[in-house]
Coordinates of C-alpha atoms in Angstrom, one line a residue:
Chain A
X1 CA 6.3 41.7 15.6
X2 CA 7.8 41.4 19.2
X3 CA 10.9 39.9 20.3
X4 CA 10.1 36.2 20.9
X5 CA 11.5 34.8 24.4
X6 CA 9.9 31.8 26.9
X7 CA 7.0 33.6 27.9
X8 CA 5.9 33.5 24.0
X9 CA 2.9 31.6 22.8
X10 CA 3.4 29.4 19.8
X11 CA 1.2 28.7 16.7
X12 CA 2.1 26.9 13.4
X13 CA 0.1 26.0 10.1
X14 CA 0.4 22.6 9.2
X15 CA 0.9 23.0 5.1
X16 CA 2.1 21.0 2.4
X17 CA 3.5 22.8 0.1
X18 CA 4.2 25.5 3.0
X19 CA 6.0 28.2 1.0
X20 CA 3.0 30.5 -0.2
X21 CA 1.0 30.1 3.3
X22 CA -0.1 33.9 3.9
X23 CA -1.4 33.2 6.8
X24 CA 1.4 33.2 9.2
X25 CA 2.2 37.2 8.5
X26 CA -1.3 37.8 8.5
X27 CA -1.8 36.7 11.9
X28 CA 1.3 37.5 13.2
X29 CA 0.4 41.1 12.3
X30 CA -3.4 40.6 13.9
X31 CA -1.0 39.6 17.3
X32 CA 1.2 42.6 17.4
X33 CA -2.0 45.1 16.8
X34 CA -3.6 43.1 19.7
X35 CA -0.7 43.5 21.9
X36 CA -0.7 39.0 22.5
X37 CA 2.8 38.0 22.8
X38 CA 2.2 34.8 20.4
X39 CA 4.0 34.0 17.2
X40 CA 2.4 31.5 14.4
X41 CA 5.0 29.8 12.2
X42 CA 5.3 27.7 9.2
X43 CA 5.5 23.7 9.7
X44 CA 5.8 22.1 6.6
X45 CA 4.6 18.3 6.7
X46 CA 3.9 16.1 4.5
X47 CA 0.6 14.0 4.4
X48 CA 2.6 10.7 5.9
X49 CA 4.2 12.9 8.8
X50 CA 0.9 13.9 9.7
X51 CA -0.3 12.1 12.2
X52 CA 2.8 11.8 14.3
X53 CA 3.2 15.6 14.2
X54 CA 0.0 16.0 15.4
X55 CA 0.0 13.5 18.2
X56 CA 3.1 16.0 19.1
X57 CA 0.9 19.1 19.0
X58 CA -0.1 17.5 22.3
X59 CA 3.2 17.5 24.0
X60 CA 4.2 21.1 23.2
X61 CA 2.7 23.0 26.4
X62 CA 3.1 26.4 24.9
X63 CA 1.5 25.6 22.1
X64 CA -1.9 27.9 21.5
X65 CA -3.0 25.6 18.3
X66 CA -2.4 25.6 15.0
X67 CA -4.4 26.3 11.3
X68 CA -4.2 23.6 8.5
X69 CA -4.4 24.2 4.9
X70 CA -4.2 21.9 2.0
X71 CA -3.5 19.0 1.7
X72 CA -4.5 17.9 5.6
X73 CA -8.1 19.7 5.9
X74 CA -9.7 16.0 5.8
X75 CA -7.4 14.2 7.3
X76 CA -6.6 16.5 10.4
X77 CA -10.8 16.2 11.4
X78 CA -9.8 12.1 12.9
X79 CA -6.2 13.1 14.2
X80 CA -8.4 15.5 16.9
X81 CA -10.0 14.9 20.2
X82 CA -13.0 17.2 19.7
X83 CA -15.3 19.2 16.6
X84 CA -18.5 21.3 17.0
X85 CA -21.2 18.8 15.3
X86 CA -21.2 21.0 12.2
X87 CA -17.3 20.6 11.9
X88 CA -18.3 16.9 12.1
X89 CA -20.4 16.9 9.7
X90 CA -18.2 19.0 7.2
X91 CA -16.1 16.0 7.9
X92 CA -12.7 18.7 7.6
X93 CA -11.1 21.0 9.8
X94 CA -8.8 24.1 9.1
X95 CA -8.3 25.8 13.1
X96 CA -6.8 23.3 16.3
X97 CA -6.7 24.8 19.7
X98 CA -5.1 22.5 22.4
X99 CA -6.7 22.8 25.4
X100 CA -4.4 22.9 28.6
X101 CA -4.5 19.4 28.9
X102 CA -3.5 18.8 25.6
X103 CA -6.5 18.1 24.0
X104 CA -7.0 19.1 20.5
X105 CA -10.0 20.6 19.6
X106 CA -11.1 21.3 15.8
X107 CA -13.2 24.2 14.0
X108 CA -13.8 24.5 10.6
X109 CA -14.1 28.3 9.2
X110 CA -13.2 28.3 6.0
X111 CA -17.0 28.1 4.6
X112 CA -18.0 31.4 7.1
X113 CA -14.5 32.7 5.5
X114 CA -15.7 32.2 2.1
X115 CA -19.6 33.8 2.6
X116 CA -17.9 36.6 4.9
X117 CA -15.6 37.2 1.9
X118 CA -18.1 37.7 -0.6
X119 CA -20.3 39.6 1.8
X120 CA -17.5 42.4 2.6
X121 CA -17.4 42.8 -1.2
X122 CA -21.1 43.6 -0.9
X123 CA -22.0 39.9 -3.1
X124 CA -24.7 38.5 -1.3
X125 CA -25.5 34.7 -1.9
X126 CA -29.4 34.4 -0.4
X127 CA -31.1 33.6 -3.6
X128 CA -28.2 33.1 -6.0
X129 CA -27.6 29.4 -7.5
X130 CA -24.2 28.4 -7.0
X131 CA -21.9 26.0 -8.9
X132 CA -19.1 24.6 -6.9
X133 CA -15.7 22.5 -8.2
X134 CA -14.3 20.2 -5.6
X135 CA -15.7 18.5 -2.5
X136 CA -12.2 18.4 -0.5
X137 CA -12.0 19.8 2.6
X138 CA -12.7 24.0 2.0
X139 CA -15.4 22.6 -0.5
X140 CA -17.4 21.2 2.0
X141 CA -16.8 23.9 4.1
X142 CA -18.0 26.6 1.6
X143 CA -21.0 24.4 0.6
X144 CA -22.1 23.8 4.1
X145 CA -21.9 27.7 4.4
X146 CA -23.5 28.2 1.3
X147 CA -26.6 26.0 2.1
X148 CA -26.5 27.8 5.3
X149 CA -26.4 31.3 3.9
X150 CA -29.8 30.1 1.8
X151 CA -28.4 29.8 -1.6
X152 CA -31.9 29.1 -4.3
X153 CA -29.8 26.5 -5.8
X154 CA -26.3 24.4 -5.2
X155 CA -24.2 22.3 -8.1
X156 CA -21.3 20.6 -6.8
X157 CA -19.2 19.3 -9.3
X158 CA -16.1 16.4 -8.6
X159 CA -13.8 14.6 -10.6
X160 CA -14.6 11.4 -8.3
X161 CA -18.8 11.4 -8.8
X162 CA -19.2 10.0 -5.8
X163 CA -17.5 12.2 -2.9
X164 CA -19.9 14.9 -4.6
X165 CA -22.8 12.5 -4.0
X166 CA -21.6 12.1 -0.7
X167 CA -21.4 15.8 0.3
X168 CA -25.2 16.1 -1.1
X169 CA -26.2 14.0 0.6
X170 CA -25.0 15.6 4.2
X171 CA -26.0 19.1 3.4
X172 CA -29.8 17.5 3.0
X173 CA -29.1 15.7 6.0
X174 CA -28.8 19.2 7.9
X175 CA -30.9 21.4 5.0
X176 CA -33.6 19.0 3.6
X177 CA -35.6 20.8 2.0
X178 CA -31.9 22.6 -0.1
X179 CA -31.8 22.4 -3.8
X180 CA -28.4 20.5 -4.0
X181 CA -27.1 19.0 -7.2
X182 CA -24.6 16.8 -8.5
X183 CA -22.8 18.5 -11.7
X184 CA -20.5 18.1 -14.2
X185 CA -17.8 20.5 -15.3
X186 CA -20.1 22.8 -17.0
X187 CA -20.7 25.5 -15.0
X188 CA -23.3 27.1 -17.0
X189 CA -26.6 28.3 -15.6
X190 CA -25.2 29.7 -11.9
X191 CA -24.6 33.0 -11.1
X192 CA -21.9 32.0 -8.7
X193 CA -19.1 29.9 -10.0
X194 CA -16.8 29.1 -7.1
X195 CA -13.3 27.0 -7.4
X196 CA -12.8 24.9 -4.3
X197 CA -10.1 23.1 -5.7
X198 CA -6.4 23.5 -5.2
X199 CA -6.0 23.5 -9.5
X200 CA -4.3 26.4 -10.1
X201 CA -2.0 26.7 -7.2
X202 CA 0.6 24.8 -9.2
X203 CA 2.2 25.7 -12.3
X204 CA 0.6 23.6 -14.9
X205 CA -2.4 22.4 -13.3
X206 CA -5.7 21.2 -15.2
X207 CA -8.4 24.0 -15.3
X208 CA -11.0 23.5 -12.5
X209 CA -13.6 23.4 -14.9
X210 CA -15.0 24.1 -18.5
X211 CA -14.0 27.7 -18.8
X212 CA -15.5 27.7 -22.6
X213 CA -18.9 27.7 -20.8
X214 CA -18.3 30.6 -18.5
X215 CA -20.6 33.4 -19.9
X216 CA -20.3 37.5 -18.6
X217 CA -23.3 37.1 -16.2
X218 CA -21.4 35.3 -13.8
X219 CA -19.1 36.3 -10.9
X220 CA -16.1 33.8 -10.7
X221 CA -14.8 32.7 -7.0
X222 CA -11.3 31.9 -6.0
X223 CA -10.1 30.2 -2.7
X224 CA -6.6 29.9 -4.0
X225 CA -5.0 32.9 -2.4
X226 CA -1.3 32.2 -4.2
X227 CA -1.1 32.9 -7.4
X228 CA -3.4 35.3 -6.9
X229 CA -4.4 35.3 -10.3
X230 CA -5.2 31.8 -11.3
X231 CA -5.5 30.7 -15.2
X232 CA -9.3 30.3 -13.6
X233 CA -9.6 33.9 -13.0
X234 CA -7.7 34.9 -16.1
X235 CA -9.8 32.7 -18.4
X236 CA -12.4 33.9 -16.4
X237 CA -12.0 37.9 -17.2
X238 CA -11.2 37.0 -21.0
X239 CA -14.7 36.2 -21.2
X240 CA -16.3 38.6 -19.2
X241 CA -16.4 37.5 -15.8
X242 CA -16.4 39.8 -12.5
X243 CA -14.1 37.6 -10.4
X244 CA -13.5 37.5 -6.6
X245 CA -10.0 36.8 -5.4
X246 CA -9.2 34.1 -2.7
X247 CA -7.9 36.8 -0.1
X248 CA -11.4 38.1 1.5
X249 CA -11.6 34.3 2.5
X250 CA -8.7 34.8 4.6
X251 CA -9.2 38.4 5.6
X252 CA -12.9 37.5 6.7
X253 CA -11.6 35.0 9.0
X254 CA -8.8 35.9 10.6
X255 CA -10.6 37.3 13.8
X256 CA -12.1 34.4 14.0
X257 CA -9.1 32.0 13.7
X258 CA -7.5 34.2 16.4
X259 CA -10.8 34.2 18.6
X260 CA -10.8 30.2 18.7
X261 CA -7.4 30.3 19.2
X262 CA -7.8 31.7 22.7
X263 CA -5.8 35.2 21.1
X264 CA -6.1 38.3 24.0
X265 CA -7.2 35.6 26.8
X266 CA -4.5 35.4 29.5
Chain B
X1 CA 12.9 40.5 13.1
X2 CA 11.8 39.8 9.5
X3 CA 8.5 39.2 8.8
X4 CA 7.6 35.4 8.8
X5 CA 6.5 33.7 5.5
X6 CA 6.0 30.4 4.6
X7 CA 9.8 30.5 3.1
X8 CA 11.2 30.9 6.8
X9 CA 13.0 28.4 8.1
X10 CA 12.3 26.8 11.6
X11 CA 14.4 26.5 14.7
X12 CA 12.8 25.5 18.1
X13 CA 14.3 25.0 21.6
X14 CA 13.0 22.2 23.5
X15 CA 12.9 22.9 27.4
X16 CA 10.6 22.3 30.7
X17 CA 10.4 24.6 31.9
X18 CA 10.5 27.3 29.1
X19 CA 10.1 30.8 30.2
X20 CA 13.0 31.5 31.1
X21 CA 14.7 30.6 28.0
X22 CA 17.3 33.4 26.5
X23 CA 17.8 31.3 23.1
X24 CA 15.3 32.2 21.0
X25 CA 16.3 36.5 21.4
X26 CA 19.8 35.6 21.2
X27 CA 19.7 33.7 18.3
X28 CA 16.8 35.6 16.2
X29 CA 19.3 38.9 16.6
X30 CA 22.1 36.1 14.7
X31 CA 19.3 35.6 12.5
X32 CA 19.0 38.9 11.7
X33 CA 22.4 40.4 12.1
X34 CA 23.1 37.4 9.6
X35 CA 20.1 38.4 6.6
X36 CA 18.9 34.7 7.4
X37 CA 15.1 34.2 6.8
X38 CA 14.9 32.0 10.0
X39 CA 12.8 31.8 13.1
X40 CA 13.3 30.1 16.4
X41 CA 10.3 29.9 18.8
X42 CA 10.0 28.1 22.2
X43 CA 8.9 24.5 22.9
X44 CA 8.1 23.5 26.4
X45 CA 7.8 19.8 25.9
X46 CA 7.7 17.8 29.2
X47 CA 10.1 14.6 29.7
X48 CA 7.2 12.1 28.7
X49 CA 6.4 13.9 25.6
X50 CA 10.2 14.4 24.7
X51 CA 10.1 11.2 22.4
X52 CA 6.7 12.0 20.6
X53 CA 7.7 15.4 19.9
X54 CA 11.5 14.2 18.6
X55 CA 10.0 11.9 16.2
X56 CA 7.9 14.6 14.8
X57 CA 10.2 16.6 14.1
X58 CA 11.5 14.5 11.6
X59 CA 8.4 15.0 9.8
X60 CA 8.5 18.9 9.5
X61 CA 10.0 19.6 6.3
X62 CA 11.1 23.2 7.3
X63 CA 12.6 22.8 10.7
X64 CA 16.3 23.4 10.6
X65 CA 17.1 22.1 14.0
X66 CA 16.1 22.4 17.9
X67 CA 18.1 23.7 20.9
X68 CA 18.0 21.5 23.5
X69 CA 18.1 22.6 27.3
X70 CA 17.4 21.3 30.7
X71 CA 15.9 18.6 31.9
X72 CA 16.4 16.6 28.1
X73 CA 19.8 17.2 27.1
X74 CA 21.0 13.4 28.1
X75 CA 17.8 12.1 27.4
X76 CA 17.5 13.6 23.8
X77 CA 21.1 11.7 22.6
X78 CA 19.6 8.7 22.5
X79 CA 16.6 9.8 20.4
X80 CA 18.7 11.2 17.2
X81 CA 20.2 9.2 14.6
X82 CA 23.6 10.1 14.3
X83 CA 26.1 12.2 16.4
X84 CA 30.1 13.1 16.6
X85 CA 32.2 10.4 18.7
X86 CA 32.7 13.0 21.9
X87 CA 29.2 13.8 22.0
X88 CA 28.6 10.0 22.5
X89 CA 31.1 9.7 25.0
X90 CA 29.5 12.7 26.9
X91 CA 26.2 11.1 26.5
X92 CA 24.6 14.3 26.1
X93 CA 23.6 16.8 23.5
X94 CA 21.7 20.4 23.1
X95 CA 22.0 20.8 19.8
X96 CA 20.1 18.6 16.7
X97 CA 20.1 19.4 13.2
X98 CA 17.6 18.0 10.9
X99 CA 19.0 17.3 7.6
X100 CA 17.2 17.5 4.3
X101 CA 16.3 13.4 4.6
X102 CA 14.6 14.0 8.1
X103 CA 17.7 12.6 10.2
X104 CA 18.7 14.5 13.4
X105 CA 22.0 14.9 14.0
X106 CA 22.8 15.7 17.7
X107 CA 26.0 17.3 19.2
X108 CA 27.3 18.9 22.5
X109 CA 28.4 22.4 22.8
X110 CA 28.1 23.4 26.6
X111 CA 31.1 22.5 26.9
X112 CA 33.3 24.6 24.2
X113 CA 30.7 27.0 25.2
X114 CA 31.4 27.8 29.1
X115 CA 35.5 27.1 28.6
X116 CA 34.9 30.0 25.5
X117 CA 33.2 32.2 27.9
X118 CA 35.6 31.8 30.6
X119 CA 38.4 32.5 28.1
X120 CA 36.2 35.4 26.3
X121 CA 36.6 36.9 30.1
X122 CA 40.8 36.0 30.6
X123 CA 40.0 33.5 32.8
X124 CA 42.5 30.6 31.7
X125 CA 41.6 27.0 32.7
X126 CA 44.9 25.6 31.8
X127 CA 46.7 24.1 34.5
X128 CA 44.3 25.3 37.2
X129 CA 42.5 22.7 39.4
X130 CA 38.7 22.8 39.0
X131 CA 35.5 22.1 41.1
X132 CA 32.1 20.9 39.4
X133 CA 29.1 20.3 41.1
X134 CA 26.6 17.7 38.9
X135 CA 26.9 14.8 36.6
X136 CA 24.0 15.8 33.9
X137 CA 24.0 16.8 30.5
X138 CA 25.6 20.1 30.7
X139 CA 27.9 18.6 33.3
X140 CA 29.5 15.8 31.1
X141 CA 29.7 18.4 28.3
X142 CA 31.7 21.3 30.8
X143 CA 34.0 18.1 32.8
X144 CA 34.9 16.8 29.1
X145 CA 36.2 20.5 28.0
X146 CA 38.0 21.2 30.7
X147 CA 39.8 17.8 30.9
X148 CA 40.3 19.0 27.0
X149 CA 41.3 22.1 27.8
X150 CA 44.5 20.8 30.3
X151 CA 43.4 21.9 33.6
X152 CA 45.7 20.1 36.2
X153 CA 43.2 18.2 38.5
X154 CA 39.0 18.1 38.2
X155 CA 36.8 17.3 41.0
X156 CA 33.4 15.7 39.9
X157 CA 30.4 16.1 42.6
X158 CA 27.1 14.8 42.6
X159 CA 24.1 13.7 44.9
X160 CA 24.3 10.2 43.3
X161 CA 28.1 9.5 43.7
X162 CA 28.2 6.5 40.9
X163 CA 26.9 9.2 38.2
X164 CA 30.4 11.0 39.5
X165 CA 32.1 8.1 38.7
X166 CA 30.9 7.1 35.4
X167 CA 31.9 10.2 34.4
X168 CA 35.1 9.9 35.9
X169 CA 35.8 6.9 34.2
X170 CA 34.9 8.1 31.0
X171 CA 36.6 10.9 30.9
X172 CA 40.2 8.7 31.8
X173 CA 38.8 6.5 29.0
X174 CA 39.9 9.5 26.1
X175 CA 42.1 10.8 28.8
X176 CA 43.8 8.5 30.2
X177 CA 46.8 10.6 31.9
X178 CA 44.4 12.9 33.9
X179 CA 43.9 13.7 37.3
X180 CA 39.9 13.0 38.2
X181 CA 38.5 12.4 41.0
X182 CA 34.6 12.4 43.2
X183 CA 34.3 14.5 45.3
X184 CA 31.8 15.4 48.0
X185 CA 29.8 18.9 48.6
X186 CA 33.2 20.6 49.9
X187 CA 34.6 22.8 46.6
X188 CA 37.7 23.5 49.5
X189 CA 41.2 23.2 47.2
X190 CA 40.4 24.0 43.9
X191 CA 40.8 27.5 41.3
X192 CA 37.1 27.2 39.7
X193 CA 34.0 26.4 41.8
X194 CA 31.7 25.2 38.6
X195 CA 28.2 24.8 39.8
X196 CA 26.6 22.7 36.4
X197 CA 23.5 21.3 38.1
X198 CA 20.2 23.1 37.8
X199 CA 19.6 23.6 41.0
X200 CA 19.2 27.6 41.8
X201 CA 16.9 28.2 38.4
X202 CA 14.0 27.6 40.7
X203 CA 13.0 29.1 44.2
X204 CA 13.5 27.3 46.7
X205 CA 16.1 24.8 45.5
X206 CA 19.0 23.9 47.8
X207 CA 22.7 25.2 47.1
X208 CA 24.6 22.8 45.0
X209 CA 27.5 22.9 47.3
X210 CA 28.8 23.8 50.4
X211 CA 29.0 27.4 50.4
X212 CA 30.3 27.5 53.7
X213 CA 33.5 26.2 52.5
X214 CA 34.4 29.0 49.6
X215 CA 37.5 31.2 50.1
X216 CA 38.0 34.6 48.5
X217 CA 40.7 33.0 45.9
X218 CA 38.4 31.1 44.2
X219 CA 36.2 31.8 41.0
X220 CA 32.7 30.5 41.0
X221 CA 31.4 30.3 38.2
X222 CA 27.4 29.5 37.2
X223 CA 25.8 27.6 34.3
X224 CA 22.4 28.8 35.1
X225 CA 21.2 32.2 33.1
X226 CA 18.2 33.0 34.9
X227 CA 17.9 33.9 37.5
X228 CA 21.5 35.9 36.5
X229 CA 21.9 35.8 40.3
X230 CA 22.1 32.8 41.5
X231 CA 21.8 31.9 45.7
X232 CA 25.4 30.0 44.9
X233 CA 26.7 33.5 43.3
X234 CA 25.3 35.7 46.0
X235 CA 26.7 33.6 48.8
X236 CA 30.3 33.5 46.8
X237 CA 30.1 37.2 46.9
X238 CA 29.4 37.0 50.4
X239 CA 32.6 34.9 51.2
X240 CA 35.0 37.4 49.2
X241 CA 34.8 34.9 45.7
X242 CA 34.9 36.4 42.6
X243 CA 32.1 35.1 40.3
X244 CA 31.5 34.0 36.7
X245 CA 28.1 34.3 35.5
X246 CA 26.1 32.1 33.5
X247 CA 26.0 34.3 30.1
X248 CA 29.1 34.4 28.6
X249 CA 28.5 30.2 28.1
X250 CA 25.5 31.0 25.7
X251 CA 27.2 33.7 24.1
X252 CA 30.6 31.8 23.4
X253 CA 28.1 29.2 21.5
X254 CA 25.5 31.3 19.6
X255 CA 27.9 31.7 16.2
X256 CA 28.9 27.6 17.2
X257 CA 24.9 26.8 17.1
X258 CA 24.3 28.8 14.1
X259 CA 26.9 27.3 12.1
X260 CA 25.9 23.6 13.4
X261 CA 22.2 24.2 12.6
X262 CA 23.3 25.6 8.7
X263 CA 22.2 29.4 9.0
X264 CA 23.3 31.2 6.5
X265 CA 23.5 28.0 4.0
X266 CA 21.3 28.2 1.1

């Protein structure tokens, strides 16, 4: 990295817990190979704090934007002054830019992460069925992307019915004629089984979903980046699984993170 | 520099403008020099964001503390929630530290800092009679250390002459056997010519004294970094003066800010 001075441009990501976030080095190493004199940082808030740090975004001129991971995906989206319609309808955001003005606008990349992922490992999704655990904020990313990316079939799966309801019922407001489902935490019957949860990023955590099910047929899907290997994907590989990490989310996005974020303009 | 993760901890510096700020290299090397996984960026926060962005960072978990610099060093005191007694009385601070419960704890180290780098250069204050243009933040905080330090008479001058004499009065109030008086734009009878306004940072800004009145014997001496050379420092060369340079002030309080702001604490 460069030395930082005035003339620097700042980033953070907006985490909470903050200490595993990869994406600050990662980007941080994407600036130096590009030459940008910009730095991204760690900012550690909690869900309460959120909104008032945010309205600050606005009053720090220097300030190129900033990515958002869990547990603010949702709740940044209404904290921003603009969204690309599809970001709307995802209803979460994980990329602010601030305009010079100060206005904050958001993106949402994690679902083009997640199929970009799985596409520089040579998986393809057109035509798979997919079974999905979560409908947080990267879930409705990935499923949005999924629909997009012309998956035969789509089973999303919630511990609160309802939110996965509700996320069917946007992806046929933009895709009628997709094959979206409501499942359980049986993942049998998909040849995609993706976690979409943040179970597994904490020691102790409740499986994602019925792993007794999972049968060798089936590639297993990470977005958890840290541990990399998740009691999913170990339960996963004891029965026979390929798995797919959660890094190539990451990796397939950062240009684009850095792209929104204005990265190389002057 | 060590890489950034989402274990480093994070310092900013709050000024308007920002560019020119020296801070953030100075104290990254402590950082560094130190094994302490910390990072201090830039934050160019105008005056009418100053409280929005204040109250935020109370809600970032990881921030150790902010450096403070012109034009919000008076106006920051009053957003923190605790500071030392002589910090008060200056009415000033450019340091805060955020401790573990979110309250930021403000105090004033201009002044140590500029009577440490005249002394880190031989230049004794005791007993000498002094000169200082301004009545601001740093101002307070340099008048208050050298009425500390013993010189024998100080001369306070400013464009609004009552700010002069607030700041007269208050310093009598802790000192109450010491010779201070106004003063108007003529430095003419006095050791040290202290210029601690801001004006010669930007193009174009008038001289904060009469430079037409400065004799070879006297030392002038500059709070303002960038530009190194001042218009006040050129024209003291001019006149035969020797001159004190803005630098050694920041120096003097790098290990001072470090050890306020907790590097090097687990």
């Amino acid at each position: 990295m460069t030395s930082i001075t005035g003339k620097t441009r700042l980033f953070g990501i907006l985490a909470d817990p903050i200490q595993h976030v990869q994406v600050p080095r990662r980007l941080n190493d994407h600036f130096a190979a590009a030459g940008f004199d910009g730095v991204m940082v760690p900012m550690h808030v909690r869900p309460d704090n959120l909104p008032a740090v945010v309205a600050a975004l606005r009053g720090m001129e220097n300030l190129g934007g900033v990515v958002v991971t869990a547990p603010h995906k949702t709740a940044v989206l209404a904290l921003c002054d603009d969204a690309s319609d599809v970001t709307r309808k995802i209803g979460a955001a994980n990329v602010i830019r601030r305009e010079p003005d100060g206005r904050l606008v958001a993106t949402m990349l994690d679902g083009e992460g997640f199929v970009g992922g799985l596409r520089a490992e040579d998986r393809g999704v057109e035509g798979a069925s997919a079974y999905m655990a979560g409908a947080g904020g990267a879930a409705n990313a990935i499923a949005f992307a999924l629909a997009g990316a012309g998956v035969a079939r789509l089973t999303v799966a919630n511990r609160t019915r309802a939110r996965a309801e509700d996320l069917r019922q946007r992806i046929l407001a933009l895709h009628p004629g997709a094959d979206v489902r409501v499942g359980t935490d049986d993942p049998s019957g998909h040849d995609l089984v993706v976690n979409a949860t943040s179970l597994g990023m904490r020691e102790g955590d409740a499986l994602p979903l019925d792993v007794s099910r999972l049968r060798p047929e089936q590639l297993v899907c990470e977005v958890i980046m840290q541990p990399r290997e998740t009691p999913l994907l170990l339960a996963a590989r004891e029965r026979g699984c390929a798995v797919h990490y959660g890094a190539p989310m990451l990796a397939a996005q950062l240009a684009l993170m850095a792209e929104f974020l204005g990265v190389g303009k002057a």
